[in-house]
């Protein structure tokens, strides 16, 4: 199960093409086509601009998968919860380390997608509340941002004009995938610049 896909594109000379890699995850669209087709309202939009999945409501109709133009939603065919092959995790302390305690173990038959690690966002929000301060969006590091060695992914608050995300989004190199569909995604990309000497 993966929540981010890395697409490869080739450009230039077919004998020696240039390769461009593009990470594609849930775009968290403001006009998300996946939200209005769910018959049980399991794909809500929260007030922070994130497209969520209510796993306990999802019945696996896969309408949202079919309606997503970015093809980033995945159907969970695996039975992680209450699986006899994974029974050891309930019986020993070592086995419990397999599961992340901050993430709900979903059952088979639900639709999965990137949530920008909602549990990490919530953790930082609670920490800022305990410290009686305003949350700085750059404090939150989703797993993809934390794991990327090239620092190609940036996460933050789009409403804060001081942080790197807002500056990248107003950069003239910024573009959105399938912008002509007018889904208003929250994920933007910067065009690649190659510095070549002739």
PDB file of C-alpha atoms in Angstrom:
ATOM      1  CA  UNK A   1       0.000   0.000   0.000  1.00  0.00           C
ATOM      2  CA  UNK A   2       1.466   3.344  -0.948  1.00  0.00           C
ATOM      3  CA  UNK A   3       0.121   6.876  -0.723  1.00  0.00           C
ATOM      4  CA  UNK A   4       2.592   8.603  -3.031  1.00  0.00           C
ATOM      5  CA  UNK A   5       3.523   7.687  -6.583  1.00  0.00           C
ATOM      6  CA  UNK A   6       6.650   8.879  -8.394  1.00  0.00           C
ATOM      7  CA  UNK A   7       6.016   9.325 -12.118  1.00  0.00           C
ATOM      8  CA  UNK A   8       8.874   9.415 -14.643  1.00  0.00           C
ATOM      9  CA  UNK A   9       8.834  11.579 -17.730  1.00  0.00           C
ATOM     10  CA  UNK A  10      11.377  11.611 -20.547  1.00  0.00           C
ATOM     11  CA  UNK A  11      12.240  14.639 -22.634  1.00  0.00           C
ATOM     12  CA  UNK A  12      14.772  15.634 -25.235  1.00  0.00           C
ATOM     13  CA  UNK A  13      16.867  13.368 -27.438  1.00  0.00           C
ATOM     14  CA  UNK A  14      15.480   9.794 -27.569  1.00  0.00           C
ATOM     15  CA  UNK A  15      19.045   8.437 -27.640  1.00  0.00           C
ATOM     16  CA  UNK A  16      19.973  10.288 -24.422  1.00  0.00           C
ATOM     17  CA  UNK A  17      16.752  11.550 -22.864  1.00  0.00           C
ATOM     18  CA  UNK A  18      16.503  13.726 -19.783  1.00  0.00           C
ATOM     19  CA  UNK A  19      14.473  12.171 -16.983  1.00  0.00           C
ATOM     20  CA  UNK A  20      12.127  14.155 -14.779  1.00  0.00           C
ATOM     21  CA  UNK A  21      10.612  12.626 -11.647  1.00  0.00           C
ATOM     22  CA  UNK A  22       7.310  13.906 -10.309  1.00  0.00           C
ATOM     23  CA  UNK A  23       5.876  12.817  -6.952  1.00  0.00           C
ATOM     24  CA  UNK A  24       2.084  12.520  -7.107  1.00  0.00           C
ATOM     25  CA  UNK A  25      -0.018  12.248  -3.977  1.00  0.00           C
ATOM     26  CA  UNK A  26      -3.537  13.348  -3.073  1.00  0.00           C
ATOM     27  CA  UNK A  27      -3.857  16.924  -4.326  1.00  0.00           C
ATOM     28  CA  UNK A  28      -6.332  17.928  -1.570  1.00  0.00           C
ATOM     29  CA  UNK A  29      -8.444  19.822  -4.095  1.00  0.00           C
ATOM     30  CA  UNK A  30     -10.753  22.660  -3.080  1.00  0.00           C
ATOM     31  CA  UNK A  31     -13.259  21.405  -5.654  1.00  0.00           C
ATOM     32  CA  UNK A  32     -12.529  17.726  -5.265  1.00  0.00           C
ATOM     33  CA  UNK A  33     -14.368  15.473  -7.733  1.00  0.00           C
ATOM     34  CA  UNK A  34     -14.045  12.571  -5.289  1.00  0.00           C
ATOM     35  CA  UNK A  35     -16.114  14.241  -2.573  1.00  0.00           C
ATOM     36  CA  UNK A  36     -19.492  14.653  -4.228  1.00  0.00           C
ATOM     37  CA  UNK A  37     -19.796  11.074  -5.540  1.00  0.00           C
ATOM     38  CA  UNK A  38     -19.482   9.205  -2.255  1.00  0.00           C
ATOM     39  CA  UNK A  39     -22.910   7.758  -1.358  1.00  0.00           C
ATOM     40  CA  UNK A  40     -22.084   7.634   2.382  1.00  0.00           C
ATOM     41  CA  UNK A  41     -20.225  10.974   2.687  1.00  0.00           C
ATOM     42  CA  UNK A  42     -16.970   9.283   3.673  1.00  0.00           C
ATOM     43  CA  UNK A  43     -14.865  11.872   1.810  1.00  0.00           C
ATOM     44  CA  UNK A  44     -15.392  15.141   3.709  1.00  0.00           C
ATOM     45  CA  UNK A  45     -13.468  18.388   3.285  1.00  0.00           C
ATOM     46  CA  UNK A  46     -12.288  19.921   6.546  1.00  0.00           C
ATOM     47  CA  UNK A  47     -11.932  23.605   7.389  1.00  0.00           C
ATOM     48  CA  UNK A  48      -8.151  23.430   6.954  1.00  0.00           C
ATOM     49  CA  UNK A  49      -8.479  22.531   3.280  1.00  0.00           C
ATOM     50  CA  UNK A  50      -7.698  18.826   3.552  1.00  0.00           C
ATOM     51  CA  UNK A  51      -9.702  16.085   1.865  1.00  0.00           C
ATOM     52  CA  UNK A  52     -10.277  13.500   4.535  1.00  0.00           C
ATOM     53  CA  UNK A  53     -11.453   9.895   4.554  1.00  0.00           C
ATOM     54  CA  UNK A  54     -13.828   8.730   7.273  1.00  0.00           C
ATOM     55  CA  UNK A  55     -12.681   5.105   7.364  1.00  0.00           C
ATOM     56  CA  UNK A  56     -15.522   3.990   9.624  1.00  0.00           C
ATOM     57  CA  UNK A  57     -18.046   5.309   7.056  1.00  0.00           C
ATOM     58  CA  UNK A  58     -16.363   4.021   3.884  1.00  0.00           C
ATOM     59  CA  UNK A  59     -18.133   1.061   2.323  1.00  0.00           C
ATOM     60  CA  UNK A  60     -15.700   0.626  -0.565  1.00  0.00           C
ATOM     61  CA  UNK A  61     -17.893   1.577  -3.524  1.00  0.00           C
ATOM     62  CA  UNK A  62     -14.761   2.968  -5.257  1.00  0.00           C
ATOM     63  CA  UNK A  63     -16.710   5.870  -6.800  1.00  0.00           C
ATOM     64  CA  UNK A  64     -14.103   8.264  -5.424  1.00  0.00           C
ATOM     65  CA  UNK A  65     -11.309   6.231  -7.039  1.00  0.00           C
ATOM     66  CA  UNK A  66     -13.052   6.360 -10.402  1.00  0.00           C
ATOM     67  CA  UNK A  67     -13.750  10.089 -10.124  1.00  0.00           C
ATOM     68  CA  UNK A  68     -10.205  11.117  -9.090  1.00  0.00           C
ATOM     69  CA  UNK A  69      -8.412  12.492 -12.179  1.00  0.00           C
ATOM     70  CA  UNK A  70      -5.005  12.055 -10.492  1.00  0.00           C
ATOM     71  CA  UNK A  71      -5.567   8.347  -9.701  1.00  0.00           C
ATOM     72  CA  UNK A  72      -4.133   8.625  -6.197  1.00  0.00           C
ATOM     73  CA  UNK A  73      -6.752   6.734  -4.233  1.00  0.00           C
ATOM     74  CA  UNK A  74      -6.159   3.035  -3.550  1.00  0.00           C
ATOM     75  CA  UNK A  75      -8.564   0.291  -2.539  1.00  0.00           C
ATOM     76  CA  UNK A  76      -7.388  -1.673   0.489  1.00  0.00           C
ATOM     77  CA  UNK A  77      -7.532  -5.349  -0.446  1.00  0.00           C
ATOM     78  CA  UNK A  78      -5.464  -6.397   2.580  1.00  0.00           C
ATOM     79  CA  UNK A  79      -6.812  -7.557   5.907  1.00  0.00           C
ATOM     80  CA  UNK A  80      -4.421  -6.065   8.438  1.00  0.00           C
ATOM     81  CA  UNK A  81      -6.842  -5.999  11.372  1.00  0.00           C
ATOM     82  CA  UNK A  82      -7.849  -9.305  12.949  1.00  0.00           C
ATOM     83  CA  UNK A  83      -5.726 -11.309  10.552  1.00  0.00           C
ATOM     84  CA  UNK A  84      -4.606 -14.660  12.012  1.00  0.00           C
ATOM     85  CA  UNK A  85      -1.204 -14.252  10.325  1.00  0.00           C
ATOM     86  CA  UNK A  86      -0.716 -11.007  12.271  1.00  0.00           C
ATOM     87  CA  UNK A  87      -2.128 -12.393  15.539  1.00  0.00           C
ATOM     88  CA  UNK A  88       1.249 -12.207  17.218  1.00  0.00           C
ATOM     89  CA  UNK A  89       1.002  -8.423  17.507  1.00  0.00           C
ATOM     90  CA  UNK A  90      -1.761  -8.697  20.096  1.00  0.00           C
ATOM     91  CA  UNK A  91       0.041 -11.308  22.151  1.00  0.00           C
ATOM     92  CA  UNK A  92       3.480  -9.794  22.702  1.00  0.00           C
ATOM     93  CA  UNK A  93       5.098  -6.440  23.364  1.00  0.00           C
ATOM     94  CA  UNK A  94       7.505  -6.987  20.484  1.00  0.00           C
ATOM     95  CA  UNK A  95       4.657  -7.770  18.094  1.00  0.00           C
ATOM     96  CA  UNK A  96       2.857  -4.537  19.008  1.00  0.00           C
ATOM     97  CA  UNK A  97       5.825  -2.547  17.677  1.00  0.00           C
ATOM     98  CA  UNK A  98       4.761  -3.523  14.145  1.00  0.00           C
ATOM     99  CA  UNK A  99       1.837  -1.085  14.233  1.00  0.00           C
ATOM    100  CA  UNK A 100       2.019   2.695  14.530  1.00  0.00           C
ATOM    101  CA  UNK A 101      -0.037   3.671  17.602  1.00  0.00           C
ATOM    102  CA  UNK A 102      -0.905   7.060  16.054  1.00  0.00           C
ATOM    103  CA  UNK A 103      -2.576   5.576  12.974  1.00  0.00           C
ATOM    104  CA  UNK A 104      -5.834   3.651  12.897  1.00  0.00           C
ATOM    105  CA  UNK A 105      -5.563   0.147  11.459  1.00  0.00           C
ATOM    106  CA  UNK A 106      -8.103   0.103   8.665  1.00  0.00           C
ATOM    107  CA  UNK A 107     -10.108  -2.916   7.704  1.00  0.00           C
ATOM    108  CA  UNK A 108     -10.232  -4.515   4.285  1.00  0.00           C
ATOM    109  CA  UNK A 109     -12.577  -2.847   1.825  1.00  0.00           C
ATOM    110  CA  UNK A 110     -11.931   0.848   2.476  1.00  0.00           C
ATOM    111  CA  UNK A 111     -10.357   3.425   0.196  1.00  0.00           C
ATOM    112  CA  UNK A 112      -6.957   4.789   1.241  1.00  0.00           C
ATOM    113  CA  UNK A 113      -5.159   7.973   0.235  1.00  0.00           C
ATOM    114  CA  UNK A 114      -2.575  10.479   1.404  1.00  0.00           C
ATOM    115  CA  UNK A 115      -3.842  12.542   4.330  1.00  0.00           C
ATOM    116  CA  UNK A 116      -0.667  14.654   4.680  1.00  0.00           C
ATOM    117  CA  UNK A 117      -0.180  12.597   7.856  1.00  0.00           C
ATOM    118  CA  UNK A 118      -3.183  14.037   9.677  1.00  0.00           C
ATOM    119  CA  UNK A 119      -1.967  12.467  12.920  1.00  0.00           C
ATOM    120  CA  UNK A 120       1.238  14.545  12.740  1.00  0.00           C
ATOM    121  CA  UNK A 121      -0.730  17.722  12.039  1.00  0.00           C
ATOM    122  CA  UNK A 122      -2.962  17.024  15.032  1.00  0.00           C
ATOM    123  CA  UNK A 123       0.050  16.278  17.253  1.00  0.00           C
ATOM    124  CA  UNK A 124       1.680  19.628  16.434  1.00  0.00           C
ATOM    125  CA  UNK A 125      -1.629  21.477  16.886  1.00  0.00           C
ATOM    126  CA  UNK A 126      -2.052  19.996  20.358  1.00  0.00           C
ATOM    127  CA  UNK A 127       1.565  20.751  21.251  1.00  0.00           C
ATOM    128  CA  UNK A 128       1.145  24.406  20.217  1.00  0.00           C
ATOM    129  CA  UNK A 129      -2.094  24.615  22.210  1.00  0.00           C
ATOM    130  CA  UNK A 130      -0.380  23.251  25.331  1.00  0.00           C
ATOM    131  CA  UNK A 131       2.410  25.796  24.902  1.00  0.00           C
ATOM    132  CA  UNK A 132      -0.205  28.541  24.377  1.00  0.00           C
ATOM    133  CA  UNK A 133       1.168  29.693  21.030  1.00  0.00           C
ATOM    134  CA  UNK A 134       0.155  29.835  17.393  1.00  0.00           C
ATOM    135  CA  UNK A 135       1.128  26.821  15.285  1.00  0.00           C
ATOM    136  CA  UNK A 136       3.740  27.508  12.637  1.00  0.00           C
ATOM    137  CA  UNK A 137       2.792  25.407   9.609  1.00  0.00           C
ATOM    138  CA  UNK A 138       6.420  24.601   8.837  1.00  0.00           C
ATOM    139  CA  UNK A 139       6.692  22.680  12.133  1.00  0.00           C
ATOM    140  CA  UNK A 140       4.540  19.904  10.686  1.00  0.00           C
ATOM    141  CA  UNK A 141       6.542  17.368   8.719  1.00  0.00           C
ATOM    142  CA  UNK A 142       4.526  14.680   6.914  1.00  0.00           C
ATOM    143  CA  UNK A 143       6.366  11.393   6.386  1.00  0.00           C
ATOM    144  CA  UNK A 144       7.127  12.182   2.722  1.00  0.00           C
ATOM    145  CA  UNK A 145       8.740  15.526   3.626  1.00  0.00           C
ATOM    146  CA  UNK A 146      10.721  13.974   6.461  1.00  0.00           C
ATOM    147  CA  UNK A 147      11.931  11.046   4.348  1.00  0.00           C
ATOM    148  CA  UNK A 148      12.892  12.952   1.165  1.00  0.00           C
ATOM    149  CA  UNK A 149      16.708  13.237   1.073  1.00  0.00           C
ATOM    150  CA  UNK A 150      16.639  15.814  -1.741  1.00  0.00           C
ATOM    151  CA  UNK A 151      14.316  18.179   0.185  1.00  0.00           C
ATOM    152  CA  UNK A 152      12.104  18.244  -2.920  1.00  0.00           C
ATOM    153  CA  UNK A 153       8.894  18.309  -0.879  1.00  0.00           C
ATOM    154  CA  UNK A 154       7.827  21.272   1.253  1.00  0.00           C
ATOM    155  CA  UNK A 155       4.817  21.429   3.572  1.00  0.00           C
ATOM    156  CA  UNK A 156       3.269  24.373   5.380  1.00  0.00           C
ATOM    157  CA  UNK A 157       0.449  26.858   5.781  1.00  0.00           C
ATOM    158  CA  UNK A 158      -0.598  28.470   2.491  1.00  0.00           C
ATOM    159  CA  UNK A 159      -2.184  31.399   4.357  1.00  0.00           C
ATOM    160  CA  UNK A 160       1.138  32.411   5.917  1.00  0.00           C
ATOM    161  CA  UNK A 161       2.893  34.517   3.264  1.00  0.00           C
ATOM    162  CA  UNK A 162       6.239  34.254   5.095  1.00  0.00           C
ATOM    163  CA  UNK A 163       6.849  30.530   4.747  1.00  0.00           C
ATOM    164  CA  UNK A 164       8.453  28.601   1.892  1.00  0.00           C
ATOM    165  CA  UNK A 165       5.229  26.975   0.678  1.00  0.00           C
ATOM    166  CA  UNK A 166       3.465  30.274   0.026  1.00  0.00           C
ATOM    167  CA  UNK A 167       6.539  31.675  -1.693  1.00  0.00           C
ATOM    168  CA  UNK A 168       6.761  28.586  -3.909  1.00  0.00           C
ATOM    169  CA  UNK A 169       3.070  28.824  -4.802  1.00  0.00           C
ATOM    170  CA  UNK A 170       3.467  32.448  -5.937  1.00  0.00           C
ATOM    171  CA  UNK A 171       6.638  31.635  -7.876  1.00  0.00           C
ATOM    172  CA  UNK A 172       6.274  32.021 -11.660  1.00  0.00           C
ATOM    173  CA  UNK A 173       7.619  28.478 -12.057  1.00  0.00           C
ATOM    174  CA  UNK A 174       4.660  27.043 -10.102  1.00  0.00           C
ATOM    175  CA  UNK A 175       2.074  24.935 -11.927  1.00  0.00           C
ATOM    176  CA  UNK A 176      -0.663  22.463 -11.016  1.00  0.00           C
ATOM    177  CA  UNK A 177      -1.377  19.030 -12.462  1.00  0.00           C
ATOM    178  CA  UNK A 178      -4.393  18.925 -14.785  1.00  0.00           C
ATOM    179  CA  UNK A 179      -5.090  22.577 -14.059  1.00  0.00           C
ATOM    180  CA  UNK A 180      -7.646  22.722 -16.874  1.00  0.00           C
ATOM    181  CA  UNK A 181     -10.016  20.518 -14.835  1.00  0.00           C
ATOM    182  CA  UNK A 182     -10.380  23.346 -12.282  1.00  0.00           C
ATOM    183  CA  UNK A 183     -10.175  21.078  -9.235  1.00  0.00           C
ATOM    184  CA  UNK A 184      -8.135  23.787  -7.451  1.00  0.00           C
ATOM    185  CA  UNK A 185      -5.469  21.492  -5.943  1.00  0.00           C
ATOM    186  CA  UNK A 186      -3.458  22.509  -2.883  1.00  0.00           C
ATOM    187  CA  UNK A 187      -0.339  20.756  -4.213  1.00  0.00           C
ATOM    188  CA  UNK A 188       1.793  22.684  -6.673  1.00  0.00           C
ATOM    189  CA  UNK A 189       4.958  21.884  -8.582  1.00  0.00           C
ATOM    190  CA  UNK A 190       7.913  23.980  -9.712  1.00  0.00           C
ATOM    191  CA  UNK A 191       9.196  23.488 -13.237  1.00  0.00           C
ATOM    192  CA  UNK A 192      12.659  21.965 -13.344  1.00  0.00           C
ATOM    193  CA  UNK A 193      15.565  24.177 -14.341  1.00  0.00           C
ATOM    194  CA  UNK A 194      18.626  22.527 -15.847  1.00  0.00           C
ATOM    195  CA  UNK A 195      21.857  24.453 -15.770  1.00  0.00           C
ATOM    196  CA  UNK A 196      23.826  23.324 -18.792  1.00  0.00           C
ATOM    197  CA  UNK A 197      27.056  24.589 -20.214  1.00  0.00           C
ATOM    198  CA  UNK A 198      27.297  24.348 -24.006  1.00  0.00           C
TER     199      UNK A 198
END
